Amino acid sequence: MSGKIITLTRHIIEEQRKYPTATGKFTDLMNDIAFASKLISYHVNKAGLMDILGETGSVNVQGEVVKKLDQFANETLIKALDHNGHTCVMASEESDDIIPIPDEYPLGKYVVVFDPLDGSSNIDANVSVGTIFSVYHRVTPEGRPGSVKDCLQQGLKQICAGYVIYGSSTMLVYTTGNGVYGFTLDPSYGEFVLSHPNIKTPKKGKIYSINESYFEFWDEPVKQYVRYIKQVDGDTNRPMNSRYIGSLVSDFHRNLLYGGIFLYPPSKKAPKGKLRLLYEANPLAFIVEQAGGRAIDGKQRILEVVPKELHQRTPLYIGSADDVALLEKFLSGEKKVD
């Protein structure tokens, strides 16, 4: 590797210097998240050699069977974030209610919500999985324990969002509203190193990602859109290529880099959508917008949705700006398949 090596910590500190009033607490918080991610990465990579694959036998708040690695990732993030005085409350996709900070630890000004291990249904098949996280400033008075009100903030209020993908390499991607940056974990010395500076997603992509087995359960405008992008038309560069892993972080990461659109529409089986607003849609929407893309729920910008509950579900259409704009024309009825 030539040139200077920029680690995640160095990058955050250099960004922090742009703000004279910064205290360094956010840098510490990000280091805690990075540390937890390294532990999770180690166990994901060793999963085939350890008694950590498979199911625990319990069911989470979503009604899904909890995988052992899910449980480990959730506990690792909580333990990494609850004692250093940076957080006032947390929320996790794996926990029914908010996660308070234990009484013996100091309280901070940050709120962290996370999906500890997205795509965990694919763990036993050795498919890439990931961690998704969001950071907010608390809205309740400082010095007191945080509440559910701190967690139920619009995505517009995020001060940081990111994800970690555990694949052929482990990569942490994050934004604080000043561009999107990707860091790859170098296992030789255990540091996240800047590998993807200022990520920009293509304005128009070639990939669409959707679980087409639910085709007959979708509303007609979504069916129309999918039919359209599968038609052969050289003038509009169709058909688009179908790529669907079934692990949101993996599908999103690929489309972010290569361009395209990910769709999880409402259906007769899930009329409110299936993905979680707080833990999945909001953080990825913040990231994609910072990279030049868009994210909507079919009616409005994802980041403008006001959350009503911790485990609120939402439809999600996210990706390259032109692809999302075309989809909107079908959803509004402006465009139909000829």
Coordinates of N, CA and C in Angstrom, one line a residue, residues 50-166:
M50 N -16.6 -22.9 15.4 CA -17.0 -22.7 16.8 C -18.5 -23.1 17.0
D51 N -18.9 -23.3 18.2 CA -20.3 -23.7 18.5 C -21.1 -22.4 18.6
I52 N -21.2 -21.8 17.4 CA -21.9 -20.5 17.4 C -22.9 -20.4 16.3
L53 N -22.9 -21.4 15.4 CA -23.9 -21.4 14.3 C -25.2 -22.0 14.9
G54 N -26.3 -21.8 14.1 CA -27.5 -22.4 14.5 C -28.4 -21.5 15.3
E55 N -29.5 -22.1 15.8 CA -30.5 -21.3 16.5 C -30.4 -21.5 18.1
T56 N -30.9 -20.4 18.8 CA -30.8 -20.5 20.2 C -32.1 -21.2 20.8
G57 N -33.1 -21.2 20.0 CA -34.4 -21.8 20.4 C -35.4 -20.7 20.9
S58 N -34.9 -19.4 21.0 CA -35.8 -18.3 21.4 C -36.3 -17.6 20.2
V59 N -37.3 -16.7 20.4 CA -37.9 -16.0 19.3 C -37.8 -14.5 19.7
N60 N -37.4 -13.6 18.7 CA -37.3 -12.2 19.0 C -38.6 -11.5 18.8
V61 N -38.6 -10.2 19.0 CA -39.8 -9.4 19.0 C -40.5 -9.4 17.6
Q62 N -39.7 -9.8 16.6 CA -40.2 -9.8 15.2 C -40.9 -11.2 14.9
G63 N -40.8 -12.1 15.9 CA -41.4 -13.4 15.7 C -40.5 -14.3 14.9
E64 N -39.2 -14.0 14.9 CA -38.2 -14.7 14.1 C -37.3 -15.5 15.1
V65 N -36.9 -16.7 14.7 CA -36.1 -17.5 15.6 C -34.7 -16.9 15.7
V66 N -34.2 -16.7 16.9 CA -32.9 -16.0 17.1 C -31.8 -17.0 16.8
K67 N -30.8 -16.5 16.0 CA -29.6 -17.3 15.7 C -28.6 -17.0 16.9
K68 N -27.7 -18.0 17.1 CA -26.7 -17.8 18.1 C -25.8 -16.6 17.9
L69 N -25.5 -16.4 16.6 CA -24.6 -15.3 16.3 C -25.3 -14.0 16.4
D70 N -26.6 -14.0 16.1 CA -27.5 -12.8 16.4 C -27.3 -12.4 17.8
Q71 N -27.5 -13.3 18.7 CA -27.5 -13.0 20.2 C -26.1 -12.5 20.6
F72 N -25.0 -13.2 20.0 CA -23.7 -12.7 20.4 C -23.4 -11.3 19.9
A73 N -23.9 -11.0 18.6 CA -23.6 -9.6 18.1 C -24.4 -8.6 18.9
N74 N -25.6 -8.9 19.3 CA -26.4 -8.0 20.1 C -25.7 -7.7 21.4
E75 N -25.3 -8.7 22.1 CA -24.7 -8.6 23.4 C -23.4 -7.8 23.3
T76 N -22.6 -8.1 22.2 CA -21.3 -7.4 22.0 C -21.5 -5.9 21.9
L77 N -22.5 -5.5 21.1 CA -22.7 -4.1 20.9 C -23.1 -3.4 22.1
I78 N -24.0 -4.1 22.9 CA -24.5 -3.5 24.1 C -23.4 -3.3 25.1
K79 N -22.6 -4.3 25.3 CA -21.5 -4.3 26.2 C -20.4 -3.2 25.8
A80 N -20.2 -3.0 24.5 CA -19.2 -2.1 24.0 C -19.7 -0.6 24.2
L81 N -21.0 -0.4 24.3 CA -21.6 0.9 24.2 C -22.2 1.4 25.5
D82 N -22.3 0.5 26.5 CA -23.1 0.9 27.7 C -22.4 1.5 28.9
H83 N -21.0 1.5 28.8 CA -20.3 1.9 30.0 C -19.3 3.0 29.9
N84 N -19.2 3.6 28.8 CA -18.1 4.6 28.6 C -18.6 6.0 28.7
G85 N -19.9 6.2 29.1 CA -20.4 7.6 29.3 C -20.8 8.3 28.1
H86 N -20.9 7.6 26.9 CA -21.2 8.3 25.7 C -22.7 8.2 25.3
T87 N -23.4 7.2 25.8 CA -24.8 6.9 25.4 C -25.7 7.1 26.6
C88 N -27.0 7.5 26.3 CA -28.0 7.6 27.3 C -29.0 6.5 27.2
V89 N -29.1 5.9 26.0 CA -30.1 4.8 25.8 C -29.7 4.2 24.4
M90 N -30.1 2.9 24.3 CA -29.9 2.2 23.0 C -31.2 1.5 22.6
A91 N -31.3 1.1 21.4 CA -32.4 0.2 20.9 C -31.9 -0.7 19.9
S92 N -32.4 -1.9 19.9 CA -31.9 -3.0 19.0 C -33.0 -3.7 18.4
E93 N -32.9 -4.2 17.2 CA -33.9 -5.0 16.5 C -34.2 -6.2 17.3
E94 N -33.2 -6.7 18.1 CA -33.3 -8.0 18.8 C -34.0 -7.8 20.2
S95 N -34.2 -6.5 20.6 CA -34.7 -6.3 22.0 C -36.2 -5.7 21.9
D96 N -37.0 -6.2 22.7 CA -38.4 -5.8 22.7 C -38.6 -4.3 23.0
D97 N -37.8 -3.8 24.0 CA -38.0 -2.4 24.5 C -36.6 -1.7 24.3
I98 N -36.5 -0.5 24.8 CA -35.3 0.3 24.8 C -34.3 -0.4 25.7
I99 N -33.0 -0.2 25.5 CA -32.0 -0.8 26.3 C -31.4 0.4 27.2
P100 N -31.7 0.4 28.4 CA -31.2 1.5 29.3 C -29.7 1.3 29.7
I101 N -29.1 2.3 30.1 CA -27.7 2.3 30.5 C -27.8 1.9 32.0
P102 N -27.0 0.9 32.4 CA -27.0 0.4 33.8 C -26.7 1.6 34.8
D103 N -27.3 1.5 35.9 CA -27.2 2.6 36.9 C -25.7 3.0 37.3
E104 N -24.9 2.0 37.3 CA -23.5 2.2 37.7 C -22.6 2.9 36.7
Y105 N -23.2 3.1 35.5 CA -22.4 3.8 34.5 C -22.8 5.2 34.2
P106 N -21.9 6.1 33.8 CA -22.3 7.5 33.5 C -23.2 7.6 32.2
L107 N -24.0 8.6 32.1 CA -24.8 8.8 31.0 C -24.2 9.8 30.0
G108 N -24.5 9.6 28.7 CA -23.9 10.5 27.7 C -25.0 11.2 26.9
K109 N -24.7 11.8 25.8 CA -25.6 12.6 25.1 C -26.0 11.9 23.8
Y110 N -25.5 10.7 23.5 CA -25.8 10.0 22.3 C -26.8 8.9 22.4
V111 N -27.6 8.7 21.4 CA -28.5 7.6 21.3 C -28.1 6.7 20.1
V112 N -28.0 5.4 20.4 CA -27.5 4.5 19.3 C -28.6 3.4 19.1
V113 N -29.0 3.2 17.9 CA -30.0 2.2 17.5 C -29.3 1.3 16.5
F114 N -29.6 0.0 16.5 CA -28.8 -0.9 15.6 C -29.5 -2.2 15.3
D115 N -29.2 -2.8 14.2 CA -29.5 -4.1 13.8 C -28.2 -4.9 14.0
P116 N -28.1 -5.7 15.0 CA -26.8 -6.3 15.3 C -26.2 -7.2 14.2
L117 N -27.1 -8.0 13.6 CA -26.6 -8.9 12.5 C -27.7 -9.1 11.5
D118 N -27.7 -8.2 10.5 CA -28.7 -8.2 9.4 C -28.4 -9.4 8.5
G119 N -29.4 -10.0 8.0 CA -29.2 -11.2 7.1 C -28.9 -12.5 7.8
S120 N -29.2 -12.5 9.1 CA -28.8 -13.7 9.9 C -29.4 -15.0 9.4
S121 N -30.5 -15.0 8.7 CA -31.1 -16.2 8.2 C -30.1 -16.9 7.2
N122 N -29.1 -16.2 6.7 CA -28.2 -16.7 5.8 C -26.9 -17.2 6.4
I123 N -26.8 -17.1 7.8 CA -25.5 -17.4 8.4 C -25.0 -18.8 8.1
D124 N -25.9 -19.7 8.3 CA -25.5 -21.1 8.2 C -25.1 -21.5 6.7
A125 N -25.5 -20.6 5.8 CA -25.1 -20.9 4.4 C -23.9 -20.1 4.0
N126 N -23.2 -19.4 4.9 CA -21.9 -18.7 4.7 C -22.1 -17.5 3.7
V127 N -23.3 -16.9 3.8 CA -23.6 -15.7 3.0 C -23.2 -14.5 3.8
S128 N -22.7 -13.4 3.2 CA -22.3 -12.2 3.8 C -23.5 -11.6 4.7
V129 N -23.2 -11.2 5.9 CA -24.1 -10.6 6.8 C -23.6 -9.2 7.2
G130 N -24.3 -8.5 8.0 CA -23.8 -7.2 8.4 C -24.4 -6.6 9.7
T131 N -23.8 -5.5 10.2 CA -24.4 -4.7 11.3 C -24.7 -3.4 10.7
I132 N -25.9 -2.9 11.1 CA -26.4 -1.5 10.7 C -26.6 -0.7 12.0
F133 N -26.2 0.6 11.9 CA -26.3 1.4 13.1 C -26.6 2.9 12.8
S134 N -27.3 3.5 13.7 CA -27.6 5.0 13.6 C -27.2 5.6 15.0
V135 N -26.8 6.9 14.9 CA -26.5 7.7 16.1 C -27.3 9.0 16.0
Y136 N -27.9 9.3 17.1 CA -28.7 10.6 17.3 C -28.2 11.3 18.5
H137 N -28.4 12.6 18.6 CA -28.3 13.4 19.8 C -29.6 13.1 20.6
R138 N -29.5 13.0 21.9 CA -30.6 12.8 22.8 C -31.5 14.1 22.7
V139 N -32.8 13.9 22.9 CA -33.7 15.0 22.9 C -34.3 15.2 24.3
T140 N -34.1 14.3 25.2 CA -34.6 14.4 26.6 C -33.4 15.1 27.4
P141 N -33.8 15.6 28.6 CA -32.8 16.4 29.4 C -31.5 15.5 29.7
E142 N -30.4 16.1 29.6 CA -29.1 15.4 30.0 C -29.1 15.2 31.5
G143 N -28.3 14.2 31.8 CA -28.2 13.8 33.2 C -29.2 12.8 33.7
R144 N -30.2 12.5 32.9 CA -31.2 11.5 33.2 C -31.2 10.4 32.2
P145 N -31.7 9.2 32.6 CA -31.7 8.1 31.7 C -32.5 8.5 30.4
G146 N -32.0 8.0 29.3 CA -32.8 8.2 28.0 C -34.1 7.4 28.0
S147 N -34.9 7.8 27.1 CA -36.2 7.2 27.0 C -36.5 6.8 25.5
V148 N -37.7 6.2 25.3 CA -38.1 5.8 24.0 C -38.2 7.0 23.1
K149 N -38.5 8.2 23.6 CA -38.6 9.4 22.9 C -37.3 9.7 22.2
D150 N -36.2 9.4 22.8 CA -34.8 9.6 22.2 C -34.6 8.8 21.0
C151 N -35.2 7.6 21.0 CA -35.1 6.7 19.9 C -36.0 6.9 18.7
L152 N -37.2 7.5 19.0 CA -38.2 7.7 18.0 C -38.0 9.0 17.3
Q153 N -36.9 9.2 16.7 CA -36.6 10.5 15.9 C -36.6 10.2 14.4
Q154 N -37.0 11.2 13.7 CA -36.9 11.1 12.2 C -35.5 10.8 11.8
G155 N -35.4 10.2 10.7 CA -34.1 9.9 10.1 C -33.3 11.1 9.8
L156 N -34.0 12.2 9.5 CA -33.3 13.5 9.3 C -32.5 14.0 10.5
K157 N -32.8 13.4 11.6 CA -32.0 13.9 12.8 C -30.8 13.0 13.1
Q158 N -30.5 12.1 12.3 CA -29.3 11.3 12.5 C -28.1 12.1 12.4
I159 N -27.1 11.9 13.3 CA -25.8 12.6 13.1 C -24.8 11.6 12.6
C160 N -25.1 10.4 12.5 CA -24.2 9.4 11.9 C -25.0 8.1 11.6
A161 N -24.6 7.5 10.5 CA -25.2 6.2 10.2 C -24.2 5.4 9.5
G162 N -24.2 4.1 9.7 CA -23.2 3.2 9.0 C -23.6 1.8 9.0
Y163 N -22.8 1.0 8.4 CA -23.0 -0.5 8.4 C -21.6 -1.1 8.3
V164 N -21.6 -2.4 8.8 CA -20.4 -3.2 8.7 C -20.8 -4.4 7.9
I165 N -20.1 -4.8 6.8 CA -20.4 -6.0 6.1 C -19.3 -7.0 6.3
Y166 N -19.7 -8.2 6.7 CA -18.8 -9.3 7.0 C -18.8 -10.2 5.8

